[in-house]
Coordinates of C-alpha atoms and ligand atoms in Angstrom, one line a residue:
M997 CA -31.3 6.7 -5.4
N998 CA -31.9 7.0 -8.9
S999 CA -29.7 5.3 -11.3
T1000 CA -27.6 8.4 -12.5
L1001 CA -26.3 11.5 -10.2
E1002 CA -26.9 14.8 -12.3
F1003 CA -24.5 17.0 -11.3
N1004 CA -26.3 20.2 -11.9
D1005 CA -29.6 18.6 -9.7
S1006 CA -29.9 21.0 -6.9
S1007 CA -32.4 18.7 -5.1
I1008 CA -29.5 16.1 -4.7
T1009 CA -27.7 16.4 -1.1
V1010 CA -24.7 14.0 -0.4
A1011 CA -23.3 13.3 3.0
L1012 CA -20.0 13.3 3.8
V1013 CA -18.4 12.0 7.0
G1014 CA -15.2 13.2 7.7
C1015 CA -15.7 16.2 5.6
G1016 CA -13.0 17.9 7.7
G1017 CA -10.2 15.9 7.1
F1018 CA -7.1 16.0 4.0
I1019 CA -9.3 14.2 1.5
G1020 CA -12.8 15.2 2.8
S1021 CA -11.9 18.8 2.4
H1022 CA -10.5 18.6 -1.1
L1023 CA -13.6 16.7 -2.1
L1024 CA -15.9 19.3 -0.4
R1025 CA -14.5 22.0 -2.5
A1026 CA -14.9 20.3 -5.7
I1027 CA -18.4 19.7 -4.8
F1028 CA -19.6 23.1 -4.5
E1029 CA -17.2 24.1 -8.0
R1030 CA -18.4 21.2 -9.9
T1031 CA -22.2 20.1 -8.8
G1032 CA -25.3 22.3 -7.7
W1033 CA -25.5 19.7 -5.0
R1034 CA -26.0 20.3 -1.1
V1035 CA -23.8 18.7 1.2
F1036 CA -24.3 17.2 4.9
G1037 CA -21.1 17.0 6.4
V1038 CA -19.7 15.7 9.5
D1039 CA -16.6 16.2 11.4
L1040 CA -15.0 16.6 14.6
D1041 CA -12.5 18.9 13.1
S1042 CA -13.2 22.1 10.6
Y1043 CA -10.7 23.9 10.5
R1044 CA -9.9 22.6 6.6
I1045 CA -13.2 23.8 5.7
Q1046 CA -13.4 27.3 7.3
E1047 CA -14.0 28.7 4.2
H1048 CA -17.2 26.7 3.2
L1049 CA -18.9 27.1 6.8
A1050 CA -21.3 30.2 5.6
N1051 CA -22.2 28.5 2.2
P1052 CA -26.1 28.1 1.9
R1053 CA -25.8 25.0 0.4
F1054 CA -23.5 23.2 3.3
E1055 CA -24.8 22.1 6.4
F1056 CA -21.9 21.1 8.8
L1057 CA -22.7 19.0 12.3
S1058 CA -19.8 18.8 14.7
A1059 CA -19.8 15.0 15.9
D1060 CA -18.6 11.6 14.9
L1061 CA -19.9 8.1 14.3
A1062 CA -19.6 7.3 17.7
D1063 CA -23.1 8.6 18.2
P1064 CA -26.1 6.5 16.7
E1065 CA -28.6 9.3 16.2
V1066 CA -26.2 10.8 14.1
V1067 CA -25.8 7.7 12.6
K1068 CA -29.3 7.9 11.8
R1069 CA -29.0 11.2 10.4
I1070 CA -26.6 10.3 7.9
A1071 CA -28.0 7.5 6.4
Q1072 CA -31.3 10.1 5.1
Y1073 CA -29.4 11.2 2.6
P1074 CA -29.2 9.3 -0.8
V1075 CA -25.2 9.1 -1.2
V1076 CA -22.9 8.8 2.1
V1077 CA -19.1 8.9 1.7
N1078 CA -17.2 7.8 4.5
L1079 CA -14.0 9.6 4.9
A1080 CA -13.6 8.9 8.6
A1081 CA -10.9 6.8 10.0
I1082 CA -7.8 6.9 12.1
C1083 CA -5.4 6.4 9.2
T1084 CA -1.7 6.9 10.9
P1085 CA 0.5 4.0 11.9
G1086 CA 1.9 5.9 13.9
R1087 CA -1.0 5.1 16.1
Y1088 CA -2.0 1.6 14.8
M1089 CA 0.4 -0.1 17.5
A1090 CA 0.0 1.9 20.9
E1091 CA -4.1 2.5 20.3
S1092 CA -5.1 -0.6 18.4
A1093 CA -8.3 -0.9 20.1
E1094 CA -9.6 2.7 19.3
V1095 CA -8.3 2.0 15.7
I1096 CA -10.3 -1.0 15.8
R1097 CA -13.4 0.8 16.9
S1098 CA -13.0 3.4 15.0
N1099 CA -12.4 1.5 11.4
Y1100 CA -14.7 -1.3 12.0
D1101 CA -17.6 -0.5 14.6
H1102 CA -18.5 3.0 13.5
P1103 CA -18.2 2.2 9.8
R1104 CA -20.7 -0.8 10.6
A1105 CA -23.6 1.1 12.5
L1106 CA -23.4 3.4 9.5
A1107 CA -23.6 0.4 7.0
D1108 CA -26.5 -1.0 9.2
A1109 CA -28.4 2.0 8.5
C1110 CA -27.6 2.8 4.9
A1111 CA -29.0 -0.8 4.2
Q1112 CA -32.5 -0.1 6.2
S1113 CA -32.8 3.8 3.9
G1114 CA -31.5 2.6 1.0
S1115 CA -28.7 5.3 0.5
W1116 CA -25.5 4.5 -1.3
L1117 CA -22.9 3.9 0.7
I1118 CA -19.1 4.9 -0.7
H1119 CA -16.9 3.9 1.9
F1120 CA -13.0 4.7 2.1
S1121 CA -11.0 1.6 3.0
T1122 CA -7.4 1.7 2.3
S1123 CA -4.7 0.3 0.1
E1124 CA -3.5 -1.4 3.4
I1125 CA -6.0 -4.4 3.3
Y1126 CA -3.5 -5.8 0.6
G1127 CA -1.2 -6.4 3.8
K1128 CA 2.3 -7.2 4.0
T1129 CA 3.1 -7.1 0.6
A1130 CA 7.1 -8.7 -0.3
A1131 CA 9.4 -6.4 -2.0
N1132 CA 8.5 -8.4 -5.2
S1133 CA 5.3 -8.8 -5.0
G1134 CA 3.3 -7.4 -8.4
A1135 CA 0.2 -5.4 -8.9
L1136 CA -2.1 -5.5 -6.6
V1137 CA -5.1 -6.4 -7.9
E1138 CA -9.1 -6.1 -6.6
D1139 CA -10.8 -8.8 -6.8
E1140 CA -8.2 -11.7 -7.0
S1141 CA -4.7 -10.5 -5.1
E1142 CA -4.0 -13.2 -2.1
I1143 CA -4.0 -11.3 1.7
V1144 CA -1.2 -11.8 4.4
F1145 CA -1.2 -9.9 7.4
G1146 CA 1.5 -10.4 9.9
P1147 CA 1.0 -12.3 13.3
V1148 CA -1.3 -9.9 15.8
A1149 CA 1.7 -9.0 18.0
A1150 CA 2.8 -6.9 14.9
S1151 CA -0.2 -4.7 16.1
R1152 CA 0.7 -2.6 12.7
W1153 CA -2.1 -4.7 11.3
S1154 CA -4.8 -3.7 13.8
Y1155 CA -5.8 -1.2 11.5
A1156 CA -5.2 -2.9 7.8
T1157 CA -7.4 -6.0 9.7
A1158 CA -10.2 -3.8 11.1
K1159 CA -10.7 -2.2 7.3
L1160 CA -10.9 -5.5 5.7
L1161 CA -13.5 -6.2 8.4
T1162 CA -15.4 -3.6 7.3
E1163 CA -15.1 -4.8 3.5
R1164 CA -16.7 -8.2 4.4
Y1165 CA -19.0 -6.8 6.3
L1166 CA -20.7 -4.3 3.7
A1167 CA -20.3 -7.0 1.0
G1168 CA -22.2 -9.3 3.0
L1169 CA -24.8 -6.9 4.2
D1170 CA -28.3 -7.7 2.8
G1171 CA -29.6 -4.9 0.5
L1172 CA -26.6 -2.6 0.8
H1173 CA -25.7 -0.2 -1.9
W1174 CA -22.1 -0.3 -1.6
T1175 CA -19.0 1.1 -3.1
V1176 CA -15.3 0.7 -1.7
V1177 CA -12.5 2.7 -2.5
R1178 CA -8.3 1.5 -1.5
P1179 CA -6.7 4.7 -1.4
F1180 CA -3.0 4.4 -2.6
N1181 CA -1.0 7.0 -0.9
F1182 CA -2.9 9.9 -1.6
V1183 CA -0.7 13.2 -1.2
G1184 CA -1.3 16.8 -1.2
P1185 CA -2.1 20.3 0.3
F1186 CA -3.8 19.8 4.4
M1187 CA -2.0 15.9 4.5
D1188 CA -2.2 15.5 8.0
F1189 CA -0.5 17.5 10.7
M1190 CA 2.8 19.1 11.9
P1191 CA 4.0 17.4 14.9
G1192 CA 3.7 19.8 17.8
V1193 CA 1.8 22.4 16.0
D1194 CA -1.7 21.0 14.9
G1195 CA -1.2 17.4 15.8
D1196 CA 1.1 14.9 17.5
G1197 CA 3.0 11.9 17.3
I1198 CA 3.6 10.9 13.7
P1199 CA 2.4 11.6 10.8
R1200 CA 2.7 10.0 7.3
V1201 CA 5.8 10.3 5.0
L1202 CA 4.8 13.3 3.4
A1203 CA 3.9 15.3 6.3
N1204 CA 6.6 13.6 8.3
F1205 CA 9.2 14.9 5.5
S1206 CA 7.4 18.0 4.7
T1207 CA 8.0 18.9 8.5
A1208 CA 11.7 17.5 8.8
L1209 CA 12.6 20.1 5.9
V1210 CA 11.2 23.0 7.2
R1211 CA 12.6 22.8 10.5
G1212 CA 16.0 21.4 9.2
E1213 CA 15.9 18.4 11.0
T1214 CA 16.9 15.0 9.3
L1215 CA 14.6 12.8 7.1
K1216 CA 14.2 9.7 8.5
L1217 CA 14.6 6.5 6.2
V1218 CA 12.9 3.7 8.1
N1219 CA 14.8 0.6 8.0
G1220 CA 16.4 1.9 5.3
G1221 CA 13.5 3.5 3.4
V1222 CA 13.3 0.5 0.8
A1223 CA 9.6 0.3 0.7
K1224 CA 8.3 1.3 -1.9
R1225 CA 4.9 3.4 -2.3
C1226 CA 2.7 4.6 -5.6
F1227 CA 1.9 8.4 -4.3
T1228 CA -1.3 9.9 -6.0
S1229 CA -2.1 13.4 -6.1
V1230 CA -5.3 14.1 -3.9
H1231 CA -6.8 16.0 -7.0
D1232 CA -6.4 12.6 -9.1
A1233 CA -8.8 11.1 -6.1
V1234 CA -11.5 13.6 -6.3
D1235 CA -11.6 13.4 -9.8
F1236 CA -12.1 9.6 -9.6
M1237 CA -15.0 10.6 -7.3
F1238 CA -16.6 12.4 -10.1
C1239 CA -16.3 9.1 -12.4
L1240 CA -18.1 7.3 -9.6
F1241 CA -20.8 9.6 -8.9
A1242 CA -21.6 9.9 -12.8
A1243 CA -20.9 5.7 -12.7
G1244 CA -23.8 5.4 -10.2
E1245 CA -25.7 2.0 -10.1
C1246 CA -22.4 0.7 -12.7
A1247 CA -20.3 0.6 -9.4
F1248 CA -22.5 -0.8 -6.8
S1249 CA -20.6 -3.8 -5.4
Q1250 CA -17.7 -2.9 -6.1
A1251 CA -14.3 -2.2 -4.4
F1252 CA -11.5 0.4 -6.8
N1253 CA -8.1 0.9 -6.3
V1254 CA -7.4 4.6 -6.4
G1255 CA -3.8 4.7 -7.4
N1256 CA -0.8 5.9 -9.7
A1257 CA 1.2 3.4 -10.6
A1258 CA 3.4 5.2 -12.9
N1259 CA 4.6 7.5 -9.4
E1260 CA 6.1 4.5 -7.4
V1261 CA 9.7 5.1 -5.5
S1262 CA 11.2 3.7 -2.6
I1263 CA 10.8 5.7 0.4
A1264 CA 14.5 6.7 0.0
E1265 CA 13.9 7.9 -3.5
L1266 CA 11.0 10.1 -2.0
A1267 CA 13.1 11.4 0.3
Q1268 CA 15.8 12.8 -2.4
L1269 CA 12.8 13.8 -4.7
M1270 CA 11.7 16.2 -1.7
R1271 CA 15.1 17.4 -1.0
S1272 CA 15.3 18.3 -4.5
V1273 CA 12.0 20.1 -5.0
Y1274 CA 12.3 21.7 -1.5
A1275 CA 15.9 23.5 -2.3
A1276 CA 14.1 24.6 -5.9
I1277 CA 11.4 26.1 -3.6
K1278 CA 13.9 27.6 -1.3
G1279 CA 15.9 28.7 -3.9
V1280 CA 19.4 26.8 -2.5
H1281 CA 21.2 24.3 -3.4
E1282 CA 20.4 21.0 -2.2
N1283 CA 23.4 20.7 0.2
E1284 CA 21.9 23.1 2.1
V1285 CA 18.8 21.2 3.1
S1286 CA 18.1 18.5 5.7
G1287 CA 20.1 15.3 5.2
V1288 CA 18.9 12.0 5.5
E1289 CA 19.3 9.1 8.0
V1290 CA 18.7 5.8 8.7
I1291 CA 16.3 4.2 11.5
S1292 CA 14.7 1.2 12.3
G1293 CA 10.7 0.7 12.2
E1294 CA 10.9 -0.2 15.9
E1295 CA 12.8 2.5 17.4
Y1296 CA 10.6 4.9 15.6
Y1297 CA 7.4 3.8 15.7
G1298 CA 7.5 1.5 18.7
K1299 CA 6.8 -2.6 19.4
G1300 CA 4.6 -3.9 16.8
Y1301 CA 5.4 -2.3 13.6
D1302 CA 5.8 -3.8 10.5
D1303 CA 5.3 -2.8 6.5
S1304 CA 4.2 -3.2 3.2
L1305 CA 7.4 -3.4 1.3
R1306 CA 5.7 -2.8 -2.1
R1307 CA 2.3 -1.2 -2.9
M1308 CA 1.3 -0.9 -6.6
P1309 CA -2.3 -1.0 -7.9
S1310 CA -3.4 -2.3 -10.4
V1311 CA -5.4 0.4 -12.2
E1312 CA -7.5 -1.5 -14.9
K1313 CA -10.7 -1.8 -13.2
A1314 CA -10.8 1.9 -12.6
E1315 CA -10.4 2.5 -16.1
R1316 CA -12.7 -0.1 -17.3
L1317 CA -16.0 0.1 -15.1
V1318 CA -15.7 3.8 -14.4
G1319 CA -13.1 5.9 -16.8
F1320 CA -10.7 6.7 -13.9
K1321 CA -6.6 6.8 -15.0
A1322 CA -4.5 9.2 -12.5
K1323 CA -2.4 11.7 -14.3
I1324 CA -0.8 13.7 -12.0
P1325 CA 3.2 13.1 -11.7
L1326 CA 5.2 12.8 -8.7
K1327 CA 7.3 16.1 -8.9
T1328 CA 4.2 17.8 -9.9
A1329 CA 2.5 16.4 -6.9
L1330 CA 5.2 17.0 -4.4
E1331 CA 6.0 20.8 -6.0
E1332 CA 2.6 21.6 -5.0
S1333 CA 2.4 20.1 -1.3
L1334 CA 5.9 21.2 -0.6
T1335 CA 4.9 24.7 -1.6
W1336 CA 1.6 24.5 0.3
F1337 CA 3.2 22.8 3.6
A1338 CA 6.4 25.5 3.6
H1339 CA 3.5 28.6 3.1
H1340 CA 1.1 27.2 5.8
Y1341 CA 4.2 25.9 8.6
G1342 CA 6.9 28.0 7.6
Ligands
UGA77 C1 -0.5 4.7 5.6 C2 -1.9 4.0 5.7 O1 -1.6 2.9 6.6 C3 -2.6 3.6 5.0 O2 -3.6 2.8 5.5 C4 -3.1 4.6 4.0 O3 -4.3 3.9 3.0 C5 -1.7 5.2 3.4 O4 -1.2 5.5 4.4 C6 -1.9 6.1 2.6 O5 -1.8 7.1 2.4 O6 -2.6 5.8 1.5 P1 1.9 3.7 4.6 O7 1.7 3.7 3.3 O8 2.5 2.7 5.5 O9 0.2 3.2 5.0 O10 2.3 5.1 5.6 P2 3.1 6.0 5.4 O11 3.3 6.6 7.3 O12 3.2 7.7 5.1 O13 4.4 5.1 5.4 C7 4.9 4.9 4.2 C8 6.4 4.5 4.2 O14 7.5 5.6 4.5 C9 6.6 3.1 5.0 O15 7.6 2.5 4.5 C10 7.1 3.8 6.2 O16 8.1 3.0 6.9 C11 8.2 4.9 5.9 N1 8.6 6.0 6.4 C12 7.0 6.9 7.2 C13 9.6 6.5 6.6 O17 10.7 5.8 5.9 N2 10.1 7.9 7.7 C14 8.9 8.5 8.2 O18 9.5 9.4 8.7 C15 7.3 8.3 7.9

């Protein structure tokens, strides 16, 4: 790969694995809007990206990384972004083996192919690799924080274990140009699914609370909703990717937290904020929208559920090395997401 990626260079093709997912669909649109690049996109699902299927700059392949021929094809391109993952905690317990295959075996095969071809592999990992953080843990620092997972019986950690092993594999693979992205609870339109409509099981908290609000059901606060997260707009996440593309070689062999530390809330506070945003969208009083109810993690998700109590990123490295700082406040991100959700599914 050249040391820099010129945004107006129409000879560049970027491979996007998982281009039809929540983050992938936003990144795909932004690449078409902000650059002259072509995209080779791979996904099993294309419902979020229908508007691009006829774009002459886009080649879409309905496939996944389980196919070695597909892996070989992807690795022909100079920049490969891998966003494919099973990343809903509802599945980590009952489908641990499949979660590990999808989050370790498949990315590992892609890394091997990129090491051979010389492609720059930008791998989406997770903030969950920081593990079982305590309520009083401080900011999580990419190259410093200690990592503790729960016991094997706490199968919640199957996903984080696979993701961390993938990170270690990339870092140890001779000749690979790699960058790791650790997302901190990205939110925005098209996140996850509405259970029973376009997916089954339990989506992540934004889609779950949005579903409850639209259906007039109670919002479930797992273990009282005391866990804290730093929710980050997907538009900030996309901006980070352009900072990364511009940084090129300077970002090789680095893992980056991508998050908005200013947006930290407990899940109980998130529920309250979403109730008030939804009431404003509907033009009704807050008392007229769904209330909350406390439920245990095991009752809600099943045996083996465990949690990180605080997940707050250090954002210093992304700012220092690639010049990125998240800007979008939580309320703005929730207004956009809930307006979209109510319109899309309402
Ligand atoms: C998940 C994934 O496991 C991570 O890999 C991913 O990076 C992260 O989402 C993300 O979106 O970035 P987590 O933050 O635990 O991790 O995801 P959620 O399922 O959205 O849960 C957040 C918190 O809300 C947890 O404490 C959970 O117990 C709670 N929750 C969730 C509720 O109280 N009610 C719900 O209906 C859903």
